[in-house]
């Protein structure tokens, strides 16, 4: 009988535990997959927040196999699951060791990795054979320096090779980083069955409005400058300038919830803003075919979080150097731009994030190999800018024209023929 991989959860500075927010982040791949799927949860006990999050994420048709943590009896776990009721008990199976489990679409390591690099590598190597083709393994490591003996560095290395997403969870003791790894390629069509991924680093203000982590950091810097100014010059009112700037700076990075259309033929806007142009063109970087390009200008007052217009798999990402002309001007065609290339069921789709006169920083959060749902957050551009969506011209019809206002992830800008 194959034993479960050993996982050390006590680092050089003491035990590392996973709270509710980290648990939800670990199980995000399970929660966002709308189709029937199989999951394997390794190293939990009855009180585990990760087990509770996995149970909450289950949908009809899902199955979940649970492997107890070292020193935890399988009988105790079975009793706990039975107490959840027949709906849960019918979908969960407890096994004594991972060797008794079948390969799963999603594998979650229920305890953080805190040992050496060799121990972390051995654990991952022992688990990835329990993944189906294209399956995802989720694991957490402490995010603070010195909290492990090499496991954090090993997960960073594995993430560079196989990573399809990573999230920093600050609201945990200590903070952890959750890595999602895919060791074999996934079919791009699977993206059509996914919902947008949960992102823990944004800060909720209301049920429908969040602030992106970049905004939290920028507002924190402004308040820090205010505090330093007041300490240095207590009789001066100069500290009010950065203090009053904190709120509008944070508001610039607002990240509202959006209702993404269920219509499979709908292509949604990649950003908020005003449509600049709709044109057919060719771009040899993306193939010989003709594309339909829809360009949208974002003013400094628009939401700057960018979203994917269609479901697909990231197959390429590159940045082209250039200038910083005003984004609404024709010269912006030659500005610095980041291109995310998606493989979709309808062909190649490209999202271009362009800088502007004020915008000088592009953030893109979707690594090559990631599967993105329609309307999922892709990244953002800091201050006024432009996004372009390239669609196969023979497969799509534009539904907007120059001057139209659109909302990222919600407005339908085109329809598949």
mmCIF file with all atom_site columns, N, CA and C in Angstrom, residues 250-282:
data_model
loop_
_atom_site.group_PDB
_atom_site.id
_atom_site.type_symbol
_atom_site.label_atom_id
_atom_site.label_alt_id
_atom_site.label_comp_id
_atom_site.label_asym_id
_atom_site.label_entity_id
_atom_site.label_seq_id
_atom_site.pdbx_PDB_ins_code
_atom_site.Cartn_x
_atom_site.Cartn_y
_atom_site.Cartn_z
_atom_site.occupancy
_atom_site.B_iso_or_equiv
_atom_site.pdbx_formal_charge
_atom_site.auth_seq_id
_atom_site.auth_comp_id
_atom_site.auth_asym_id
_atom_site.auth_atom_id
_atom_site.pdbx_PDB_model_num
ATOM 1  N N  . UNK A 1 250 ? -7.068  54.932 -4.332  1.00 0.00 ? 250 UNK A N  1
ATOM 2  C CA . UNK A 1 250 ? -7.678  53.616 -4.135  1.00 0.00 ? 250 UNK A CA 1
ATOM 3  C C  . UNK A 1 250 ? -8.864  53.426 -5.061  1.00 0.00 ? 250 UNK A C  1
ATOM 4  N N  . UNK A 1 251 ? -9.662  54.503 -5.259  1.00 0.00 ? 251 UNK A N  1
ATOM 5  C CA . UNK A 1 251 ? -10.840 54.406 -6.118  1.00 0.00 ? 251 UNK A CA 1
ATOM 6  C C  . UNK A 1 251 ? -10.464 54.113 -7.560  1.00 0.00 ? 251 UNK A C  1
ATOM 7  N N  . UNK A 1 252 ? -9.306  54.587 -7.987  1.00 0.00 ? 252 UNK A N  1
ATOM 8  C CA . UNK A 1 252 ? -8.862  54.294 -9.354  1.00 0.00 ? 252 UNK A CA 1
ATOM 9  C C  . UNK A 1 252 ? -8.729  52.790 -9.566  1.00 0.00 ? 252 UNK A C  1
ATOM 10 N N  . UNK A 1 253 ? -8.349  52.056 -8.533  1.00 0.00 ? 253 UNK A N  1
ATOM 11 C CA . UNK A 1 253 ? -8.137  50.617 -8.640  1.00 0.00 ? 253 UNK A CA 1
ATOM 12 C C  . UNK A 1 253 ? -9.378  49.816 -8.221  1.00 0.00 ? 253 UNK A C  1
ATOM 13 N N  . UNK A 1 254 ? -10.548 50.435 -8.275  1.00 0.00 ? 254 UNK A N  1
ATOM 14 C CA . UNK A 1 254 ? -11.774 49.722 -7.908  1.00 0.00 ? 254 UNK A CA 1
ATOM 15 C C  . UNK A 1 254 ? -12.002 48.542 -8.850  1.00 0.00 ? 254 UNK A C  1
ATOM 16 N N  . UNK A 1 255 ? -12.580 47.495 -8.298  1.00 0.00 ? 255 UNK A N  1
ATOM 17 C CA . UNK A 1 255 ? -12.752 46.243 -9.039  1.00 0.00 ? 255 UNK A CA 1
ATOM 18 C C  . UNK A 1 255 ? -14.174 45.725 -8.795  1.00 0.00 ? 255 UNK A C  1
ATOM 19 N N  . UNK A 1 256 ? -15.145 46.217 -9.556  1.00 0.00 ? 256 UNK A N  1
ATOM 20 C CA . UNK A 1 256 ? -16.536 45.818 -9.317  1.00 0.00 ? 256 UNK A CA 1
ATOM 21 C C  . UNK A 1 256 ? -16.830 44.406 -9.802  1.00 0.00 ? 256 UNK A C  1
ATOM 22 N N  . UNK A 1 257 ? -17.782 43.770 -9.147  1.00 0.00 ? 257 UNK A N  1
ATOM 23 C CA . UNK A 1 257 ? -18.291 42.495 -9.629  1.00 0.00 ? 257 UNK A CA 1
ATOM 24 C C  . UNK A 1 257 ? -19.120 42.746 -10.883 1.00 0.00 ? 257 UNK A C  1
ATOM 25 N N  . UNK A 1 258 ? -19.026 41.874 -11.848 1.00 0.00 ? 258 UNK A N  1
ATOM 26 C CA . UNK A 1 258 ? -19.767 42.014 -13.094 1.00 0.00 ? 258 UNK A CA 1
ATOM 27 C C  . UNK A 1 258 ? -20.521 40.723 -13.407 1.00 0.00 ? 258 UNK A C  1
ATOM 28 N N  . UNK A 1 259 ? -21.732 40.877 -13.929 1.00 0.00 ? 259 UNK A N  1
ATOM 29 C CA . UNK A 1 259 ? -22.517 39.729 -14.374 1.00 0.00 ? 259 UNK A CA 1
ATOM 30 C C  . UNK A 1 259 ? -22.133 39.409 -15.812 1.00 0.00 ? 259 UNK A C  1
ATOM 31 N N  . UNK A 1 260 ? -21.415 38.309 -15.990 1.00 0.00 ? 260 UNK A N  1
ATOM 32 C CA . UNK A 1 260 ? -20.934 37.918 -17.315 1.00 0.00 ? 260 UNK A CA 1
ATOM 33 C C  . UNK A 1 260 ? -22.071 37.200 -18.063 1.00 0.00 ? 260 UNK A C  1
ATOM 34 N N  . UNK A 1 261 ? -22.381 37.594 -19.293 1.00 0.00 ? 261 UNK A N  1
ATOM 35 C CA . UNK A 1 261 ? -23.470 36.952 -20.048 1.00 0.00 ? 261 UNK A CA 1
ATOM 36 C C  . UNK A 1 261 ? -23.233 35.448 -20.207 1.00 0.00 ? 261 UNK A C  1
ATOM 37 N N  . UNK A 1 262 ? -24.305 34.676 -20.043 1.00 0.00 ? 262 UNK A N  1
ATOM 38 C CA . UNK A 1 262 ? -24.206 33.226 -20.187 1.00 0.00 ? 262 UNK A CA 1
ATOM 39 C C  . UNK A 1 262 ? -24.166 32.778 -21.648 1.00 0.00 ? 262 UNK A C  1
ATOM 40 N N  . UNK A 1 263 ? -24.587 33.630 -22.559 1.00 0.00 ? 263 UNK A N  1
ATOM 41 C CA . UNK A 1 263 ? -24.654 33.299 -23.982 1.00 0.00 ? 263 UNK A CA 1
ATOM 42 C C  . UNK A 1 263 ? -23.269 32.880 -24.492 1.00 0.00 ? 263 UNK A C  1
ATOM 43 N N  . UNK A 1 264 ? -23.155 31.646 -24.963 1.00 0.00 ? 264 UNK A N  1
ATOM 44 C CA . UNK A 1 264 ? -21.861 31.141 -25.431 1.00 0.00 ? 264 UNK A CA 1
ATOM 45 C C  . UNK A 1 264 ? -21.361 31.874 -26.668 1.00 0.00 ? 264 UNK A C  1
ATOM 46 N N  . UNK A 1 265 ? -22.263 32.495 -27.419 1.00 0.00 ? 265 UNK A N  1
ATOM 47 C CA . UNK A 1 265 ? -21.841 33.192 -28.636 1.00 0.00 ? 265 UNK A CA 1
ATOM 48 C C  . UNK A 1 265 ? -21.415 34.629 -28.373 1.00 0.00 ? 265 UNK A C  1
ATOM 49 N N  . UNK A 1 266 ? -21.557 35.102 -27.131 1.00 0.00 ? 266 UNK A N  1
ATOM 50 C CA . UNK A 1 266 ? -21.249 36.495 -26.812 1.00 0.00 ? 266 UNK A CA 1
ATOM 51 C C  . UNK A 1 266 ? -19.769 36.684 -26.529 1.00 0.00 ? 266 UNK A C  1
ATOM 52 N N  . UNK A 1 267 ? -19.218 37.758 -27.066 1.00 0.00 ? 267 UNK A N  1
ATOM 53 C CA . UNK A 1 267 ? -17.856 38.209 -26.760 1.00 0.00 ? 267 UNK A CA 1
ATOM 54 C C  . UNK A 1 267 ? -17.989 39.484 -25.942 1.00 0.00 ? 267 UNK A C  1
ATOM 55 N N  . UNK A 1 268 ? -17.375 39.528 -24.753 1.00 0.00 ? 268 UNK A N  1
ATOM 56 C CA . UNK A 1 268 ? -17.556 40.674 -23.869 1.00 0.00 ? 268 UNK A CA 1
ATOM 57 C C  . UNK A 1 268 ? -16.368 41.623 -23.952 1.00 0.00 ? 268 UNK A C  1
ATOM 58 N N  . UNK A 1 269 ? -16.579 42.841 -23.499 1.00 0.00 ? 269 UNK A N  1
ATOM 59 C CA . UNK A 1 269 ? -15.525 43.851 -23.510 1.00 0.00 ? 269 UNK A CA 1
ATOM 60 C C  . UNK A 1 269 ? -14.401 43.451 -22.556 1.00 0.00 ? 269 UNK A C  1
ATOM 61 N N  . UNK A 1 270 ? -13.178 43.779 -22.946 1.00 0.00 ? 270 UNK A N  1
ATOM 62 C CA . UNK A 1 270 ? -12.019 43.491 -22.095 1.00 0.00 ? 270 UNK A CA 1
ATOM 63 C C  . UNK A 1 270 ? -11.823 44.560 -21.039 1.00 0.00 ? 270 UNK A C  1
ATOM 64 N N  . UNK A 1 271 ? -12.495 45.709 -21.198 1.00 0.00 ? 271 UNK A N  1
ATOM 65 C CA . UNK A 1 271 ? -12.323 46.796 -20.233 1.00 0.00 ? 271 UNK A CA 1
ATOM 66 C C  . UNK A 1 271 ? -13.501 47.744 -20.314 1.00 0.00 ? 271 UNK A C  1
ATOM 67 N N  . UNK A 1 272 ? -13.624 48.604 -19.319 1.00 0.00 ? 272 UNK A N  1
ATOM 68 C CA . UNK A 1 272 ? -14.558 49.717 -19.386 1.00 0.00 ? 272 UNK A CA 1
ATOM 69 C C  . UNK A 1 272 ? -13.983 50.767 -20.329 1.00 0.00 ? 272 UNK A C  1
ATOM 70 N N  . UNK A 1 273 ? -14.853 51.598 -20.894 1.00 0.00 ? 273 UNK A N  1
ATOM 71 C CA . UNK A 1 273 ? -14.365 52.692 -21.704 1.00 0.00 ? 273 UNK A CA 1
ATOM 72 C C  . UNK A 1 273 ? -15.229 52.996 -22.904 1.00 0.00 ? 273 UNK A C  1
ATOM 73 N N  . UNK A 1 274 ? -14.660 53.752 -23.834 1.00 0.00 ? 274 UNK A N  1
ATOM 74 C CA . UNK A 1 274 ? -15.347 54.179 -25.054 1.00 0.00 ? 274 UNK A CA 1
ATOM 75 C C  . UNK A 1 274 ? -14.687 53.527 -26.261 1.00 0.00 ? 274 UNK A C  1
ATOM 76 N N  . UNK A 1 275 ? -15.509 52.971 -27.148 1.00 0.00 ? 275 UNK A N  1
ATOM 77 C CA . UNK A 1 275 ? -14.979 52.308 -28.341 1.00 0.00 ? 275 UNK A CA 1
ATOM 78 C C  . UNK A 1 275 ? -14.337 53.353 -29.250 1.00 0.00 ? 275 UNK A C  1
ATOM 79 N N  . UNK A 1 276 ? -13.070 53.118 -29.586 1.00 0.00 ? 276 UNK A N  1
ATOM 80 C CA . UNK A 1 276 ? -12.347 54.020 -30.484 1.00 0.00 ? 276 UNK A CA 1
ATOM 81 C C  . UNK A 1 276 ? -12.513 53.634 -31.943 1.00 0.00 ? 276 UNK A C  1
ATOM 82 N N  . UNK A 1 277 ? -12.407 52.340 -32.224 1.00 0.00 ? 277 UNK A N  1
ATOM 83 C CA . UNK A 1 277 ? -12.450 51.888 -33.619 1.00 0.00 ? 277 UNK A CA 1
ATOM 84 C C  . UNK A 1 277 ? -12.847 50.429 -33.688 1.00 0.00 ? 277 UNK A C  1
ATOM 85 N N  . UNK A 1 278 ? -13.432 50.074 -34.821 1.00 0.00 ? 278 UNK A N  1
ATOM 86 C CA . UNK A 1 278 ? -13.737 48.685 -35.165 1.00 0.00 ? 278 UNK A CA 1
ATOM 87 C C  . UNK A 1 278 ? -13.252 48.496 -36.592 1.00 0.00 ? 278 UNK A C  1
ATOM 88 N N  . UNK A 1 279 ? -12.267 47.628 -36.804 1.00 0.00 ? 279 UNK A N  1
ATOM 89 C CA . UNK A 1 279 ? -11.677 47.488 -38.129 1.00 0.00 ? 279 UNK A CA 1
ATOM 90 C C  . UNK A 1 279 ? -11.178 46.073 -38.367 1.00 0.00 ? 279 UNK A C  1
ATOM 91 N N  . UNK A 1 280 ? -11.053 45.761 -39.630 1.00 0.00 ? 280 UNK A N  1
ATOM 92 C CA . UNK A 1 280 ? -10.488 44.476 -40.039 1.00 0.00 ? 280 UNK A CA 1
ATOM 93 C C  . UNK A 1 280 ? -9.040  44.708 -40.456 1.00 0.00 ? 280 UNK A C  1
ATOM 94 N N  . UNK A 1 281 ? -8.166  43.813 -40.025 1.00 0.00 ? 281 UNK A N  1
ATOM 95 C CA . UNK A 1 281 ? -6.748  43.971 -40.344 1.00 0.00 ? 281 UNK A CA 1
ATOM 96 C C  . UNK A 1 281 ? -6.052  42.619 -40.255 1.00 0.00 ? 281 UNK A C  1
ATOM 97 N N  . UNK A 1 282 ? -4.813  42.614 -40.683 1.00 0.00 ? 282 UNK A N  1
ATOM 98 C CA . UNK A 1 282 ? -3.970  41.417 -40.559 1.00 0.00 ? 282 UNK A CA 1
ATOM 99 C C  . UNK A 1 282 ? -2.773  41.748 -39.684 1.00 0.00 ? 282 UNK A C  1
#
